Tab-separated table of C-alpha atoms in Angstrom:
chain	number	residue	atom	x	y	z
A	18	MET	CA	100.954	221.076	-53.318
A	19	SER	CA	101.698	222.790	-50.008
A	20	LYS	CA	98.846	223.366	-47.543
A	21	GLN	CA	98.163	226.009	-44.908
A	22	ILE	CA	98.274	224.113	-41.590
A	23	LEU	CA	97.497	225.429	-38.110
A	24	LEU	CA	98.955	223.455	-35.188
A	25	ILE	CA	97.252	223.898	-31.802
A	26	ASN	CA	99.591	222.338	-29.241
A	27	ASP	CA	102.054	223.212	-26.477
A	28	MET	CA	105.551	224.597	-26.992
A	29	ALA	CA	108.431	223.213	-24.935
A	30	GLY	CA	111.407	225.455	-24.305
A	31	TYR	CA	113.782	222.487	-23.902
A	32	GLY	CA	113.080	219.315	-25.864
A	33	LYS	CA	111.598	218.191	-29.152
A	34	VAL	CA	107.937	217.516	-28.437
A	35	ALA	CA	104.586	218.935	-29.546
A	36	LEU	CA	105.061	222.085	-31.666
A	37	SER	CA	108.852	221.875	-31.679
A	38	ALA	CA	108.582	218.322	-33.068
A	39	MET	CA	105.764	218.872	-35.544
A	40	ILE	CA	106.847	222.172	-37.119
A	41	PRO	CA	110.155	220.888	-38.605
A	42	VAL	CA	108.507	217.688	-39.880
A	43	LEU	CA	105.663	219.448	-41.675
A	44	SER	CA	107.917	222.261	-42.898
A	45	HIS	CA	110.224	219.633	-44.403
A	46	MET	CA	107.164	218.203	-46.143
A	47	ARG	CA	106.794	221.656	-47.755
A	48	HIS	CA	103.646	222.756	-45.978
A	49	ASN	CA	103.127	226.274	-44.593
A	50	ILE	CA	102.906	225.980	-40.820
A	51	TYR	CA	101.266	228.301	-38.284
A	52	ASN	CA	100.827	227.701	-34.562
A	53	LEU	CA	98.587	228.531	-31.636
A	54	PRO	CA	100.296	227.386	-28.414
A	55	THR	CA	98.035	226.016	-25.686
A	56	ALA	CA	100.831	226.345	-23.139
A	57	LEU	CA	104.477	227.274	-22.801
A	58	VAL	CA	106.298	224.431	-21.074
A	59	SER	CA	109.794	224.803	-19.633
A	60	ASN	CA	110.981	221.368	-20.764
A	61	THR	CA	109.722	217.857	-21.493
A	62	LEU	CA	107.914	216.415	-18.497
A	63	ASP	CA	110.277	213.409	-18.347
A	64	TYR	CA	112.788	215.472	-16.355
A	65	GLY	CA	110.404	215.466	-13.390
A	66	LYS	CA	110.494	219.219	-12.754
A	67	PHE	CA	108.799	221.682	-15.091
A	68	GLU	CA	106.917	224.959	-15.354
A	69	ILE	CA	103.734	225.381	-17.436
A	70	LEU	CA	102.201	228.695	-18.482
A	71	GLU	CA	98.631	228.297	-19.718
A	72	THR	CA	97.765	230.551	-22.668
A	73	THR	CA	93.967	230.390	-22.833
A	74	ASP	CA	93.408	234.171	-22.798
A	75	TYR	CA	96.058	234.624	-25.499
A	76	MET	CA	94.426	231.894	-27.596
A	77	GLU	CA	90.970	233.441	-27.314
A	78	HIS	CA	92.211	236.902	-28.268
A	79	THR	CA	94.374	235.539	-31.095
A	80	ILE	CA	91.426	233.689	-32.628
A	81	GLN	CA	89.436	236.942	-32.531
A	82	VAL	CA	92.262	238.815	-34.278
A	83	TRP	CA	92.641	236.109	-36.925
A	84	GLU	CA	88.908	236.181	-37.621
A	85	LYS	CA	89.057	239.950	-38.182
A	86	LEU	CA	92.067	239.524	-40.475
A	87	GLY	CA	90.317	236.766	-42.442
A	88	PHE	CA	93.038	234.138	-42.001
A	89	SER	CA	92.119	230.668	-43.266
A	90	PHE	CA	93.666	227.206	-43.100
A	91	ASP	CA	93.477	224.008	-45.129
A	92	ALA	CA	93.937	221.906	-41.986
A	93	VAL	CA	93.939	222.305	-38.214
A	94	SER	CA	95.666	219.867	-35.880
A	95	THR	CA	95.022	219.784	-32.136
A	96	GLY	CA	97.236	218.247	-29.452
A	97	PHE	CA	97.864	218.939	-25.747
A	98	ILE	CA	94.997	220.879	-24.135
A	99	VAL	CA	95.583	222.285	-20.653
A	100	SER	CA	92.081	222.901	-19.306
A	101	GLU	CA	88.378	222.337	-19.782
A	102	GLU	CA	88.049	225.988	-20.862
A	103	GLN	CA	90.648	225.452	-23.582
A	104	ALA	CA	88.987	222.246	-24.749
A	105	LYS	CA	85.667	224.061	-25.145
A	106	LEU	CA	87.319	227.005	-26.970
A	107	ILE	CA	89.222	224.730	-29.365
A	108	ALA	CA	86.198	222.514	-30.068
A	109	GLU	CA	84.134	225.553	-31.068
A	110	PHE	CA	86.965	226.960	-33.213
A	111	CYS	CA	87.398	223.615	-34.992
A	112	ARG	CA	83.653	223.330	-35.543
A	113	GLN	CA	83.626	226.717	-37.252
A	114	GLN	CA	86.709	225.880	-39.317
A	115	ARG	CA	85.277	222.557	-40.475
A	116	GLU	CA	82.129	224.308	-41.688
A	117	LYS	CA	84.445	226.320	-43.984
A	118	GLY	CA	85.938	223.112	-45.416
A	119	THR	CA	89.045	222.889	-43.227
A	120	ALA	CA	90.267	219.344	-42.441
A	121	ILE	CA	90.445	218.728	-38.675
A	122	PHE	CA	93.008	216.352	-37.127
A	123	VAL	CA	92.710	215.573	-33.407
A	124	ASP	CA	95.344	213.952	-31.211
A	125	PRO	CA	93.382	213.662	-27.930
A	126	ILE	CA	96.347	213.769	-25.562
A	127	MET	CA	95.065	212.537	-22.188
A	128	GLY	CA	97.151	209.583	-21.030
A	129	ASP	CA	99.243	206.543	-21.856
A	130	GLU	CA	99.910	202.981	-20.712
A	131	GLY	CA	96.437	202.647	-19.228
A	132	LYS	CA	96.582	205.805	-17.079
A	133	LEU	CA	95.251	209.321	-17.565
A	134	TYR	CA	97.542	212.283	-16.993
A	135	ASN	CA	97.159	214.396	-13.854
A	136	GLY	CA	94.444	217.020	-14.208
A	137	ILE	CA	92.336	215.125	-16.764
A	138	THR	CA	88.736	215.241	-15.539
A	139	GLU	CA	85.461	213.793	-16.762
A	140	LYS	CA	84.586	217.235	-18.144
A	141	THR	CA	87.868	217.301	-20.064
A	142	ILE	CA	87.041	213.902	-21.542
A	143	SER	CA	83.551	215.131	-22.442
A	144	HIS	CA	84.984	218.189	-24.221
A	145	MET	CA	87.513	215.967	-25.993
A	146	ARG	CA	84.632	213.855	-27.291
A	147	GLU	CA	83.128	217.065	-28.673
A	148	LEU	CA	86.416	217.737	-30.437
A	149	VAL	CA	86.418	214.204	-31.864
A	150	ARG	CA	82.895	214.815	-33.223
A	151	VAL	CA	84.101	217.754	-35.318
A	152	SER	CA	87.268	215.973	-36.524
A	153	ASP	CA	87.954	214.291	-39.840
A	154	TYR	CA	90.861	212.254	-38.431
A	155	MET	CA	91.623	211.254	-34.854
A	156	VAL	CA	94.995	209.876	-33.766
A	157	PRO	CA	94.695	208.616	-30.171
A	158	ASN	CA	96.936	206.099	-28.518
A	159	TYR	CA	95.192	202.983	-27.209
A	160	THR	CA	94.750	204.421	-23.678
A	161	GLU	CA	93.055	207.540	-25.028
A	162	ALA	CA	90.899	205.580	-27.473
A	163	ALA	CA	89.663	203.283	-24.690
A	164	CYS	CA	88.906	206.278	-22.474
A	165	LEU	CA	86.968	208.141	-25.162
A	166	ALA	CA	85.059	204.985	-26.141
A	167	ASP	CA	84.398	204.159	-22.472
A	168	VAL	CA	85.700	200.605	-22.784
A	169	ALA	CA	88.096	198.793	-20.467
A	170	TYR	CA	91.804	199.137	-21.189
A	171	GLN	CA	93.169	195.645	-21.825
A	172	GLU	CA	96.703	195.527	-20.425
A	173	GLN	CA	97.504	192.342	-22.349
A	174	GLY	CA	96.037	193.767	-25.551
A	175	MET	CA	92.853	193.240	-27.542
A	176	THR	CA	91.393	190.515	-29.668
A	177	GLU	CA	90.257	191.478	-33.157
A	178	GLU	CA	86.667	191.385	-31.884
A	179	GLU	CA	87.518	193.821	-29.083
A	180	ALA	CA	89.298	196.051	-31.606
A	181	ASP	CA	86.129	196.113	-33.707
A	182	VAL	CA	84.080	197.078	-30.640
A	183	LEU	CA	86.547	199.898	-29.886
A	184	ILE	CA	86.213	201.267	-33.420
A	185	GLU	CA	82.411	200.961	-33.318
A	186	LYS	CA	82.206	202.898	-30.061
A	187	LEU	CA	84.522	205.633	-31.366
A	188	LEU	CA	82.344	205.930	-34.463
A	189	ALA	CA	79.294	206.121	-32.203
A	190	ILE	CA	80.627	209.263	-30.504
A	191	GLY	CA	81.156	210.881	-33.901
A	192	ALA	CA	84.662	209.904	-35.002
A	193	LYS	CA	85.339	209.652	-38.733
A	194	SER	CA	88.710	208.202	-39.829
A	195	ILE	CA	90.798	206.763	-36.979
A	196	ALA	CA	94.404	205.718	-36.350
A	197	VAL	CA	94.962	204.179	-32.894
A	198	THR	CA	98.659	204.016	-32.015
A	199	SER	CA	100.329	201.873	-29.326
A	200	ALA	CA	97.711	199.165	-29.788
A	201	ARG	CA	98.226	195.446	-29.250
A	202	ILE	CA	95.978	192.973	-31.036
A	203	ASN	CA	96.413	189.191	-30.781
A	204	GLN	CA	99.707	189.782	-28.930
A	205	GLN	CA	101.081	191.885	-31.827
A	206	GLU	CA	101.929	195.561	-31.452
A	207	CYS	CA	100.183	197.548	-34.145
A	208	VAL	CA	98.446	200.673	-35.333
A	209	LEU	CA	94.695	200.130	-35.703
A	210	VAL	CA	93.237	202.105	-38.607
A	211	TYR	CA	89.694	202.806	-39.740
A	212	ASP	CA	89.122	204.406	-43.157
A	213	ASN	CA	85.852	206.334	-43.042
A	214	GLN	CA	85.661	206.651	-46.832
A	215	LYS	CA	86.051	202.933	-47.517
A	216	LYS	CA	84.338	201.862	-44.274
A	217	GLU	CA	87.219	199.441	-43.679
A	218	ARG	CA	89.562	198.757	-40.788
A	219	ALA	CA	93.156	197.606	-41.025
A	220	ILE	CA	95.718	196.293	-38.546
A	221	LEU	CA	99.258	197.524	-39.267
A	222	PRO	CA	101.768	195.488	-37.219
A	223	PHE	CA	105.179	196.727	-36.112
A	224	THR	CA	108.084	195.638	-33.939
A	225	SER	CA	108.896	198.235	-31.300
A	226	ILE	CA	112.411	199.345	-30.395
A	227	PRO	CA	112.975	199.122	-26.608
A	228	VAL	CA	113.876	202.808	-26.294
A	229	ARG	CA	111.589	205.617	-25.110
A	230	PHE	CA	111.732	209.148	-26.471
A	231	PRO	CA	109.098	211.783	-25.678
A	232	GLY	CA	107.569	213.275	-28.809
A	233	THR	CA	107.418	210.188	-31.018
A	234	GLY	CA	103.617	210.421	-31.059
A	235	ASP	CA	103.921	213.995	-32.310
A	236	ILE	CA	106.267	212.851	-35.086
A	237	PHE	CA	103.788	210.145	-36.087
A	238	SER	CA	100.892	212.631	-36.092
A	239	ALA	CA	102.821	215.162	-38.173
A	240	VAL	CA	103.948	212.694	-40.852
A	241	PHE	CA	100.486	211.092	-40.898
A	242	MET	CA	98.779	214.437	-41.436
A	243	GLY	CA	101.322	215.563	-44.017
A	244	LYS	CA	100.767	212.422	-46.078
A	245	ILE	CA	96.973	212.682	-45.825
A	246	LEU	CA	97.195	216.248	-47.110
A	247	GLU	CA	99.368	215.026	-49.991
A	248	GLY	CA	96.426	212.867	-51.059
A	249	LYS	CA	97.540	209.503	-49.644
A	250	ASP	CA	94.886	207.247	-48.113
A	251	ILE	CA	94.825	206.648	-44.373
A	252	VAL	CA	96.526	203.224	-44.463
A	253	GLU	CA	99.456	204.417	-46.567
A	254	SER	CA	99.725	207.596	-44.480
A	255	ALA	CA	99.853	205.582	-41.248
A	256	GLN	CA	102.454	203.215	-42.706
A	257	LYS	CA	104.639	206.135	-43.845
A	258	ALA	CA	104.346	207.684	-40.378
A	259	MET	CA	105.262	204.386	-38.701
A	260	THR	CA	108.296	203.933	-40.966
A	261	ALA	CA	109.581	207.489	-40.446
A	262	THR	CA	109.089	207.395	-36.670
A	263	LYS	CA	110.842	204.040	-36.350
A	264	ALA	CA	113.766	205.239	-38.507
A	265	MET	CA	114.235	208.340	-36.331
A	266	ILE	CA	114.235	206.195	-33.178
A	267	GLU	CA	116.776	203.795	-34.686
A	268	ILE	CA	119.115	206.614	-35.710
A	269	ASN	CA	119.023	208.182	-32.241
A	270	GLN	CA	118.629	205.176	-29.934
A	271	ASP	CA	122.131	205.605	-28.456
A	272	ASN	CA	121.673	209.289	-27.558
A	273	ALA	CA	122.739	209.966	-23.973
A	274	ASP	CA	119.868	212.255	-22.989
A	275	LYS	CA	116.651	210.754	-24.315
A	276	PHE	CA	114.439	212.986	-22.160
A	277	LYS	CA	114.919	215.876	-24.586
A	278	GLY	CA	113.405	213.870	-27.443
A	279	ILE	CA	114.738	213.191	-30.925
A	280	PRO	CA	116.862	215.912	-32.603
A	281	ILE	CA	114.485	215.928	-35.538
A	282	GLU	CA	116.294	218.399	-37.802
A	283	SER	CA	119.249	216.013	-38.061
A	284	CYS	CA	117.213	213.161	-39.586
A	285	LEU	CA	114.366	214.685	-41.581
A	286	GLU	CA	115.457	212.845	-44.716
A	287	VAL	CA	113.847	209.628	-43.426
A	288	ILE	CA	110.448	211.175	-44.153
A	289	ASP	CA	111.249	211.161	-47.868
A	290	GLY	CA	111.633	207.380	-48.081
């Protein structure tokens, strides 16, 4: 059964990331997709030069219009947030939506490979924790999870005991179900999952392909959310997302310009496997 899904993320004019990556995936999965862009971005940041137009005023006014029109959603997904003001606005919107029964998915985009992105402040992190508190599912990468949990990023990876501590600290700030991507546990790359309903954690290993495309995290998040909304449990949803993302990378690994991301529309059928 198709769901009404609102995506709150940035829109790139050139390249398949964020909204332009997630919309075709979730549309292919037969959901009805709406969007609230946090920023208009000229192109993927990998090119080194870019222009960003923040849309906070537009977002605030749009939310007011939607409230007057009585629009409702089965799920809301949040991604790239440009400013502290936006983070506060989105956290409050998601809190109100969740009180109405809307499922909230949060991808707390703040950094990668042990480093936070430029412009991420302690206040931004604090607001992101507020967003995590009102979420049903959070999908951080390992860098973001460590930052939110206020634990040291382990460059060589975690032990299972350290992974348990990470999950415990995320739960302590109010997280519910969790899928940590780009993790490494006992020298094995994996996705670390915590199922809030079963109160169980799982380690889902994978072998990475030595190719980098921007937007693969957005693909994972979209497939993951789509499967959750189909009624799959969190472990199966994460596994389906891992399989689909890996297949798309494999199909496109010889593309000349990888900075523009994966041409998603050409390989959507891998989601159906």
